[in-house]
PDB file of C-alpha atoms in Angstrom:
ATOM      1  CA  UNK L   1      18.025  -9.973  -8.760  1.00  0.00           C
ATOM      2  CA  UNK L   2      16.813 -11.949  -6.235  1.00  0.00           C
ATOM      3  CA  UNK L   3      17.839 -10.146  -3.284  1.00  0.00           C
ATOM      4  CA  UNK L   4      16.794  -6.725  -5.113  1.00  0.00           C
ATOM      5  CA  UNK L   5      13.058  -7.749  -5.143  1.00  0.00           C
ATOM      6  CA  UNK L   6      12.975  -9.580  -1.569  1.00  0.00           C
ATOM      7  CA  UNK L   7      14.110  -6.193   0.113  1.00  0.00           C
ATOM      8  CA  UNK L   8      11.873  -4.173  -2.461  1.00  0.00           C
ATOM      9  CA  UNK L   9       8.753  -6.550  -1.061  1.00  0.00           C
ATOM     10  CA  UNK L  10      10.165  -6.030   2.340  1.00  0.00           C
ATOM     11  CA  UNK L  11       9.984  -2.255   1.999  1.00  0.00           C
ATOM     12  CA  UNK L  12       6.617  -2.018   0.834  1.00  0.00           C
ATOM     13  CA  UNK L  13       5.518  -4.232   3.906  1.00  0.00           C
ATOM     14  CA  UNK L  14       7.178  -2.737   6.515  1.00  0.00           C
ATOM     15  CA  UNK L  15       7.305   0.708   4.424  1.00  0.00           C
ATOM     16  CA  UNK L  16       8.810   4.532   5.744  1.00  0.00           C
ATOM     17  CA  UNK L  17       5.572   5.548   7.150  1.00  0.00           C
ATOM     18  CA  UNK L  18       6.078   7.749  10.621  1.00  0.00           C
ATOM     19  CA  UNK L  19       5.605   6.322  13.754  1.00  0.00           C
ATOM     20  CA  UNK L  20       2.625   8.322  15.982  1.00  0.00           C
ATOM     21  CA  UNK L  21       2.656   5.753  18.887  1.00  0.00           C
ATOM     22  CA  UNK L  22       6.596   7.095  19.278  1.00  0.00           C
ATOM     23  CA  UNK L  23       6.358   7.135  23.329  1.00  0.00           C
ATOM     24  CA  UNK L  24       8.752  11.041  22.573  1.00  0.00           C
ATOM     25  CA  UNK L  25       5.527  12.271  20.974  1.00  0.00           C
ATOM     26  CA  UNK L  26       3.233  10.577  23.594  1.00  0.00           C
ATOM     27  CA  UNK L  27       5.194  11.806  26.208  1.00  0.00           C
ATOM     28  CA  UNK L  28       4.954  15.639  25.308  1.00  0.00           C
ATOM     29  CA  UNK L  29       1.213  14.571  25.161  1.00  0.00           C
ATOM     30  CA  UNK L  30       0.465  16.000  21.856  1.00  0.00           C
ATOM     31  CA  UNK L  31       1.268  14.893  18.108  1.00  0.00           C
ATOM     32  CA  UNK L  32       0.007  16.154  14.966  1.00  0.00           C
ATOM     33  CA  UNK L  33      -0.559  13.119  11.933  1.00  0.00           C
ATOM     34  CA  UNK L  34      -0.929  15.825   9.337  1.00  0.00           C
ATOM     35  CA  UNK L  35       2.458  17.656  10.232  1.00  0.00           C
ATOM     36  CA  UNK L  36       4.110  13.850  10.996  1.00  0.00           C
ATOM     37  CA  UNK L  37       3.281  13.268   7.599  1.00  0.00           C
ATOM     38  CA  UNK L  38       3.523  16.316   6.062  1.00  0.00           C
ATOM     39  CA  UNK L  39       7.256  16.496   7.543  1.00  0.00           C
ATOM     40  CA  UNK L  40       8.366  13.148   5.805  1.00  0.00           C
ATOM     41  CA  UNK L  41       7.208  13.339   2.036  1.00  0.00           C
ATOM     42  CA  UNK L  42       3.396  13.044   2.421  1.00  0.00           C
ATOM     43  CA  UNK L  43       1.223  15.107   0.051  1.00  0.00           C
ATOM     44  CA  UNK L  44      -2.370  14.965  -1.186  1.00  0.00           C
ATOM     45  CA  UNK L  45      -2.922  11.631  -3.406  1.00  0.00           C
ATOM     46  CA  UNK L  46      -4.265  14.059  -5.898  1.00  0.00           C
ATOM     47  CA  UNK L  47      -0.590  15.647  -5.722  1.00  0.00           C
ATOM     48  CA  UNK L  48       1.333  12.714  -5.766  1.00  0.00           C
ATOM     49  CA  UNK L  49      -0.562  10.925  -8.428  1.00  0.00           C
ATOM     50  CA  UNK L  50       0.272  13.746 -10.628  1.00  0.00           C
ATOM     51  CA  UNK L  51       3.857  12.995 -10.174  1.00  0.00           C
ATOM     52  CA  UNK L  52       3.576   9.425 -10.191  1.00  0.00           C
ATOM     53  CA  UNK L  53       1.524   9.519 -13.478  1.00  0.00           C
ATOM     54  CA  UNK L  54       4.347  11.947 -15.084  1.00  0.00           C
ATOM     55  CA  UNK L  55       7.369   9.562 -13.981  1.00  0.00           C
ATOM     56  CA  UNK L  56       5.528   6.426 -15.230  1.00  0.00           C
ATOM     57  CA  UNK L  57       4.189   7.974 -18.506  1.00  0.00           C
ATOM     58  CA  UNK L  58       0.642   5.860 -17.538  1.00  0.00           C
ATOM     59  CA  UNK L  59      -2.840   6.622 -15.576  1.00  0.00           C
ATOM     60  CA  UNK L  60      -2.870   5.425 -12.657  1.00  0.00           C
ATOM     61  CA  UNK L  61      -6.169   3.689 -12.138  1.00  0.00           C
ATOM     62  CA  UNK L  62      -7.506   3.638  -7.919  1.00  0.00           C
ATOM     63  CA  UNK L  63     -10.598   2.255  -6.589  1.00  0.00           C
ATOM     64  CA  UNK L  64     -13.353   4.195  -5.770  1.00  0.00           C
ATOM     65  CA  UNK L  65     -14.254   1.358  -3.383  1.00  0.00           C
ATOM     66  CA  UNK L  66     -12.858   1.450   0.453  1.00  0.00           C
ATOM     67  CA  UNK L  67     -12.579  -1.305   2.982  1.00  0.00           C
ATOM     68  CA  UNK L  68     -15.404  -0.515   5.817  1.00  0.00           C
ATOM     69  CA  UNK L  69     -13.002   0.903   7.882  1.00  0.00           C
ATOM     70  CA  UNK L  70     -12.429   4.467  10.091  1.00  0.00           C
ATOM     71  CA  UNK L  71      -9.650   6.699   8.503  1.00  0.00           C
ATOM     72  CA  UNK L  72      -9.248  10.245   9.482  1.00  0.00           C
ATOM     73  CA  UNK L  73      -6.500  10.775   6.978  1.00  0.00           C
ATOM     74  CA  UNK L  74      -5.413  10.007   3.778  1.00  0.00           C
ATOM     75  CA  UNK L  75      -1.945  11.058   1.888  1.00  0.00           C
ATOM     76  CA  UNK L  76       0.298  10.257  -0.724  1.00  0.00           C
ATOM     77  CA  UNK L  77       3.904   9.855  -1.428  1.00  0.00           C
ATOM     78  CA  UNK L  78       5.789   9.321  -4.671  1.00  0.00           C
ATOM     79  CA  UNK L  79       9.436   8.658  -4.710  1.00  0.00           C
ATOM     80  CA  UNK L  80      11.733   7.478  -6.440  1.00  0.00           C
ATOM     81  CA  UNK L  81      15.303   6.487  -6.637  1.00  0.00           C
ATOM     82  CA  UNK L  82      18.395   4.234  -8.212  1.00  0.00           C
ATOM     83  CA  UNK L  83      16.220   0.918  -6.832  1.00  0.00           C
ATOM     84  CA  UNK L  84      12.650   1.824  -7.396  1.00  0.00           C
ATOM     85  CA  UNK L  85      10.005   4.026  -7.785  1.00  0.00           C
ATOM     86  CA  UNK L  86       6.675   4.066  -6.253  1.00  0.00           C
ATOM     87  CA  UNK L  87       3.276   5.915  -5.487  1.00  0.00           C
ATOM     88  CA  UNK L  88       2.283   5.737  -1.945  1.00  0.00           C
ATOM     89  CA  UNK L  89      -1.455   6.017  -0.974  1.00  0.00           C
ATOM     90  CA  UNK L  90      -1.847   6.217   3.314  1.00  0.00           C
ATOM     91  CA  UNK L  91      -5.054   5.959   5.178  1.00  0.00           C
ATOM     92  CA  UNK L  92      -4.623   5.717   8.639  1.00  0.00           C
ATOM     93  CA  UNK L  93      -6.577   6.311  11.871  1.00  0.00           C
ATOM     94  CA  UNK L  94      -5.257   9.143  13.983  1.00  0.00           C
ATOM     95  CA  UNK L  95      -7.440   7.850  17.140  1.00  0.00           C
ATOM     96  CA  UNK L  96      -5.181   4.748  16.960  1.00  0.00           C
ATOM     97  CA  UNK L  97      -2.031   6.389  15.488  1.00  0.00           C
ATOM     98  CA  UNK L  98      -2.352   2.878  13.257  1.00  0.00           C
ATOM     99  CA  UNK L  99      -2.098   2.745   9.248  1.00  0.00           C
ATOM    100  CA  UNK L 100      -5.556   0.865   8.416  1.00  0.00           C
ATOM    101  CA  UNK L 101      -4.705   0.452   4.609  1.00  0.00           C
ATOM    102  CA  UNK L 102      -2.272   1.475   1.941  1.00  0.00           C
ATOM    103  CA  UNK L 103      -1.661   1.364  -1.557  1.00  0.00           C
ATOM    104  CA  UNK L 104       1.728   1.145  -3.314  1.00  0.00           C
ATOM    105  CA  UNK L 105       1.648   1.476  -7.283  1.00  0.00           C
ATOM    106  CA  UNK L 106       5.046   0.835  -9.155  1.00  0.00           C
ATOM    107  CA  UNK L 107       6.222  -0.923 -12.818  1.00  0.00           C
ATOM    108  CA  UNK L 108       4.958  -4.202 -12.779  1.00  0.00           C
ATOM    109  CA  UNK L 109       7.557  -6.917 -11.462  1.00  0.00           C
ATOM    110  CA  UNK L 110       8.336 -10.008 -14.230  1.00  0.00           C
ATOM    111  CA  UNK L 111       6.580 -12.935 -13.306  1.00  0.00           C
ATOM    112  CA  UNK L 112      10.000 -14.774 -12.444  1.00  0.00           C
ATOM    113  CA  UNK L 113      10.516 -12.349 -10.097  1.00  0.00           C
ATOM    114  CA  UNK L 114       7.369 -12.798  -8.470  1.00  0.00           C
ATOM    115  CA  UNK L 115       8.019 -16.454  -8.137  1.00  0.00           C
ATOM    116  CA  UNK L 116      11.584 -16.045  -5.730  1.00  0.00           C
ATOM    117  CA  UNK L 117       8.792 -13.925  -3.365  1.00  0.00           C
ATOM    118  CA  UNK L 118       7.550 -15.336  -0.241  1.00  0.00           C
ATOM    119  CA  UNK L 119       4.772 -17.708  -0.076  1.00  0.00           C
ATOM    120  CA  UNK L 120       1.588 -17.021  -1.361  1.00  0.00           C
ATOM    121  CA  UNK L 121      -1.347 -17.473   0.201  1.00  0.00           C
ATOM    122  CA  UNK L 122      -3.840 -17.879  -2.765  1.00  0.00           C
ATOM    123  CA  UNK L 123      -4.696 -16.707  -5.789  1.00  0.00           C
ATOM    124  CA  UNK L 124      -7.820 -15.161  -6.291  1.00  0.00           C
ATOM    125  CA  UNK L 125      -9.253 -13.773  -9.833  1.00  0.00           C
ATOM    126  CA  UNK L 126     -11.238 -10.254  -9.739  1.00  0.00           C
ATOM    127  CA  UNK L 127     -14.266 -10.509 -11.898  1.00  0.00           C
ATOM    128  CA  UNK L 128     -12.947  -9.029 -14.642  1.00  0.00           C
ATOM    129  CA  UNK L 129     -10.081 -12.037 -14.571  1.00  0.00           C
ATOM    130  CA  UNK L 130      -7.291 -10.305 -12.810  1.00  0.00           C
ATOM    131  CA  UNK L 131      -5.335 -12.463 -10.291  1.00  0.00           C
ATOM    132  CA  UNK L 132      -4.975 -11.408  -7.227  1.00  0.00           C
ATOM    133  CA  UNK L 133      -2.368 -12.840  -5.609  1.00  0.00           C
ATOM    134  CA  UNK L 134      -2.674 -12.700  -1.693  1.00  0.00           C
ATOM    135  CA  UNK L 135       0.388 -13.083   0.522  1.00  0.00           C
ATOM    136  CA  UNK L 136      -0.149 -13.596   4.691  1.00  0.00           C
ATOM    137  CA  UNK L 137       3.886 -13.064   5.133  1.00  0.00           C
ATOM    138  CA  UNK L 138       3.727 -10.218   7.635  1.00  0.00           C
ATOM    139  CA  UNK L 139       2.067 -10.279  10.933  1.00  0.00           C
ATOM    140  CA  UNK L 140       1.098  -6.857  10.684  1.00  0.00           C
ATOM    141  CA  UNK L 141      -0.360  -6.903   6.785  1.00  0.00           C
ATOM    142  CA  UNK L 142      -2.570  -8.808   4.710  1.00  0.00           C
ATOM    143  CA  UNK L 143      -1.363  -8.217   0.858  1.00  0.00           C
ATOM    144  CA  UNK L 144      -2.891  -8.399  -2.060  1.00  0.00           C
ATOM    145  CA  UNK L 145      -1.248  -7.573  -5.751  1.00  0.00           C
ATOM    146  CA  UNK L 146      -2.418  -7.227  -8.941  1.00  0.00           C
ATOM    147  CA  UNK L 147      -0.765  -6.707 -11.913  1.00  0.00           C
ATOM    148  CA  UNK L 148      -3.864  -4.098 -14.551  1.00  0.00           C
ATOM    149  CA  UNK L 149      -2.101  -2.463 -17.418  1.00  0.00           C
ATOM    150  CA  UNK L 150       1.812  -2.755 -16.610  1.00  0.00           C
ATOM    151  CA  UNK L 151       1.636  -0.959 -13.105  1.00  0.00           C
ATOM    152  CA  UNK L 152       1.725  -3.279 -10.034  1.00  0.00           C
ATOM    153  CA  UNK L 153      -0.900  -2.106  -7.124  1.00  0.00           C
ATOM    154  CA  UNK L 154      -0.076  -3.785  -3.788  1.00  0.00           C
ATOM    155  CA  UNK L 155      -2.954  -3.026  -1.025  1.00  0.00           C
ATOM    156  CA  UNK L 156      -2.086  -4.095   2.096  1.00  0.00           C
ATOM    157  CA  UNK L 157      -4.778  -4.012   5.067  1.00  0.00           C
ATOM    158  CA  UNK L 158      -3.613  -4.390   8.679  1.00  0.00           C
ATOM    159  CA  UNK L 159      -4.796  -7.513  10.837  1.00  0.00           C
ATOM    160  CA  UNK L 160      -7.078  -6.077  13.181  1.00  0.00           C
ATOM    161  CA  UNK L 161      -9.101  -4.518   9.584  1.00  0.00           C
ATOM    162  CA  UNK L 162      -8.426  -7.405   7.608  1.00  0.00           C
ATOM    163  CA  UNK L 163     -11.121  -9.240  10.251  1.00  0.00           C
ATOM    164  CA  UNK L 164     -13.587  -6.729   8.665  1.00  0.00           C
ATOM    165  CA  UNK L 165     -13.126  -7.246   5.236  1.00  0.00           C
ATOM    166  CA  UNK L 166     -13.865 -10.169   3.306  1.00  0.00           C
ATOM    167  CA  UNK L 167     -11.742 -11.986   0.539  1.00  0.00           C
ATOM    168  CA  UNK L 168     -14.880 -11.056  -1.448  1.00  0.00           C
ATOM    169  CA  UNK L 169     -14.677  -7.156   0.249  1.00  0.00           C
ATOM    170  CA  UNK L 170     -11.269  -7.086  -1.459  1.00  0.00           C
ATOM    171  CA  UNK L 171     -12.438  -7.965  -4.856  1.00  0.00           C
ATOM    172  CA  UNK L 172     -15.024  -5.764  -4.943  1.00  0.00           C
ATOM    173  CA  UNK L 173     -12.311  -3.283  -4.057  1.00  0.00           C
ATOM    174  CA  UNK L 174     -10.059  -4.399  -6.268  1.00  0.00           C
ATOM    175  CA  UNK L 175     -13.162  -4.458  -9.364  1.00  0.00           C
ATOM    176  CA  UNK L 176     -13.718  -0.480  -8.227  1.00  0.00           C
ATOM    177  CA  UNK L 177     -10.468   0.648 -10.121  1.00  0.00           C
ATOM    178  CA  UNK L 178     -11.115   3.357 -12.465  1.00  0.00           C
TER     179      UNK L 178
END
């Protein structure tokens, strides 16, 4: 079980999500994110909360808060398989071919589970007495997860962003869920 949820958490911090700085694209000197996307499972969140929502038999709650950040584009992605299932929520920055911030919603992991995961940073509580756990275990992402109503929400905010945002930017984030 152990192993199961370490290389679940180490998918959802490394995730599937396309490369645009691929130096084939750069090199024919044109990419487009939409079609990148598009090409590997990425729909309209609208879309793939619908199918989320359906496999999970629950409403999905998102905030209608964002980090003060520049996104050009924002998609979804549900999938699922024998190991997990998941909602996907991209924003990214096509000037920077980065991903700025995601979202991953799935089942809520057992608290034992959560305790063989890597170290966590701190533990924060939202003001309407979530925790928030926050984990600084990739050198890429800042995550935070909460655990509202069953459903698990990881958010993960790249470095360079994460210097823009506050600890309290992410509660108020977090508090925005609707």
């Amino acid at each position: 079980m152990k192993k199961k949820y370490l290389l679940l958490l180490f998918f959802l911090l490394i995730g599937n999500v396309p490369n645009v700085n691929s130096e084939s694209i750069k090199s024919e000197g044109w990419y487009d994110v939409n079609k990148l996307y598009l090409n590997n499972g990425f729909t309209e969140i609208s879309e793939a909360m619908k199918k989320a929502e359906n496999f999970f038999g629950e409403n999905i709650e998102l905030p209608t808060r964002l980090p003060p950040i520049i996104f050009t584009h924002m998609l979804g992605k549900f999938e699922s398989n024998k190991e997990f299932s998941r909602l996907e929520i991209t924003y990214l920055d096509e000037n920077s071919g980065n991903v700025r911030y995601k979202i991953s919603v799935l089942k809520a992991s057992t608290e034992k589970e959560r305790e063989k995961s890597p170290v966590v940073t701190e533990k924060i509580k939202s003001s309407d007495g979530i925790e928030i756990i926050h984990y600084k275990n990739n050198k890429n992402f800042d995550t935070f997860i909460i655990n509202k109503k069953g459903i698990e929400y990881a958010f993960f905010i790249d470095k360079i962003s994460f210097n823009k945002i506050t600890i309290e930017g992410i509660v108020k984030i977090i508090d925005s869920m609707e």
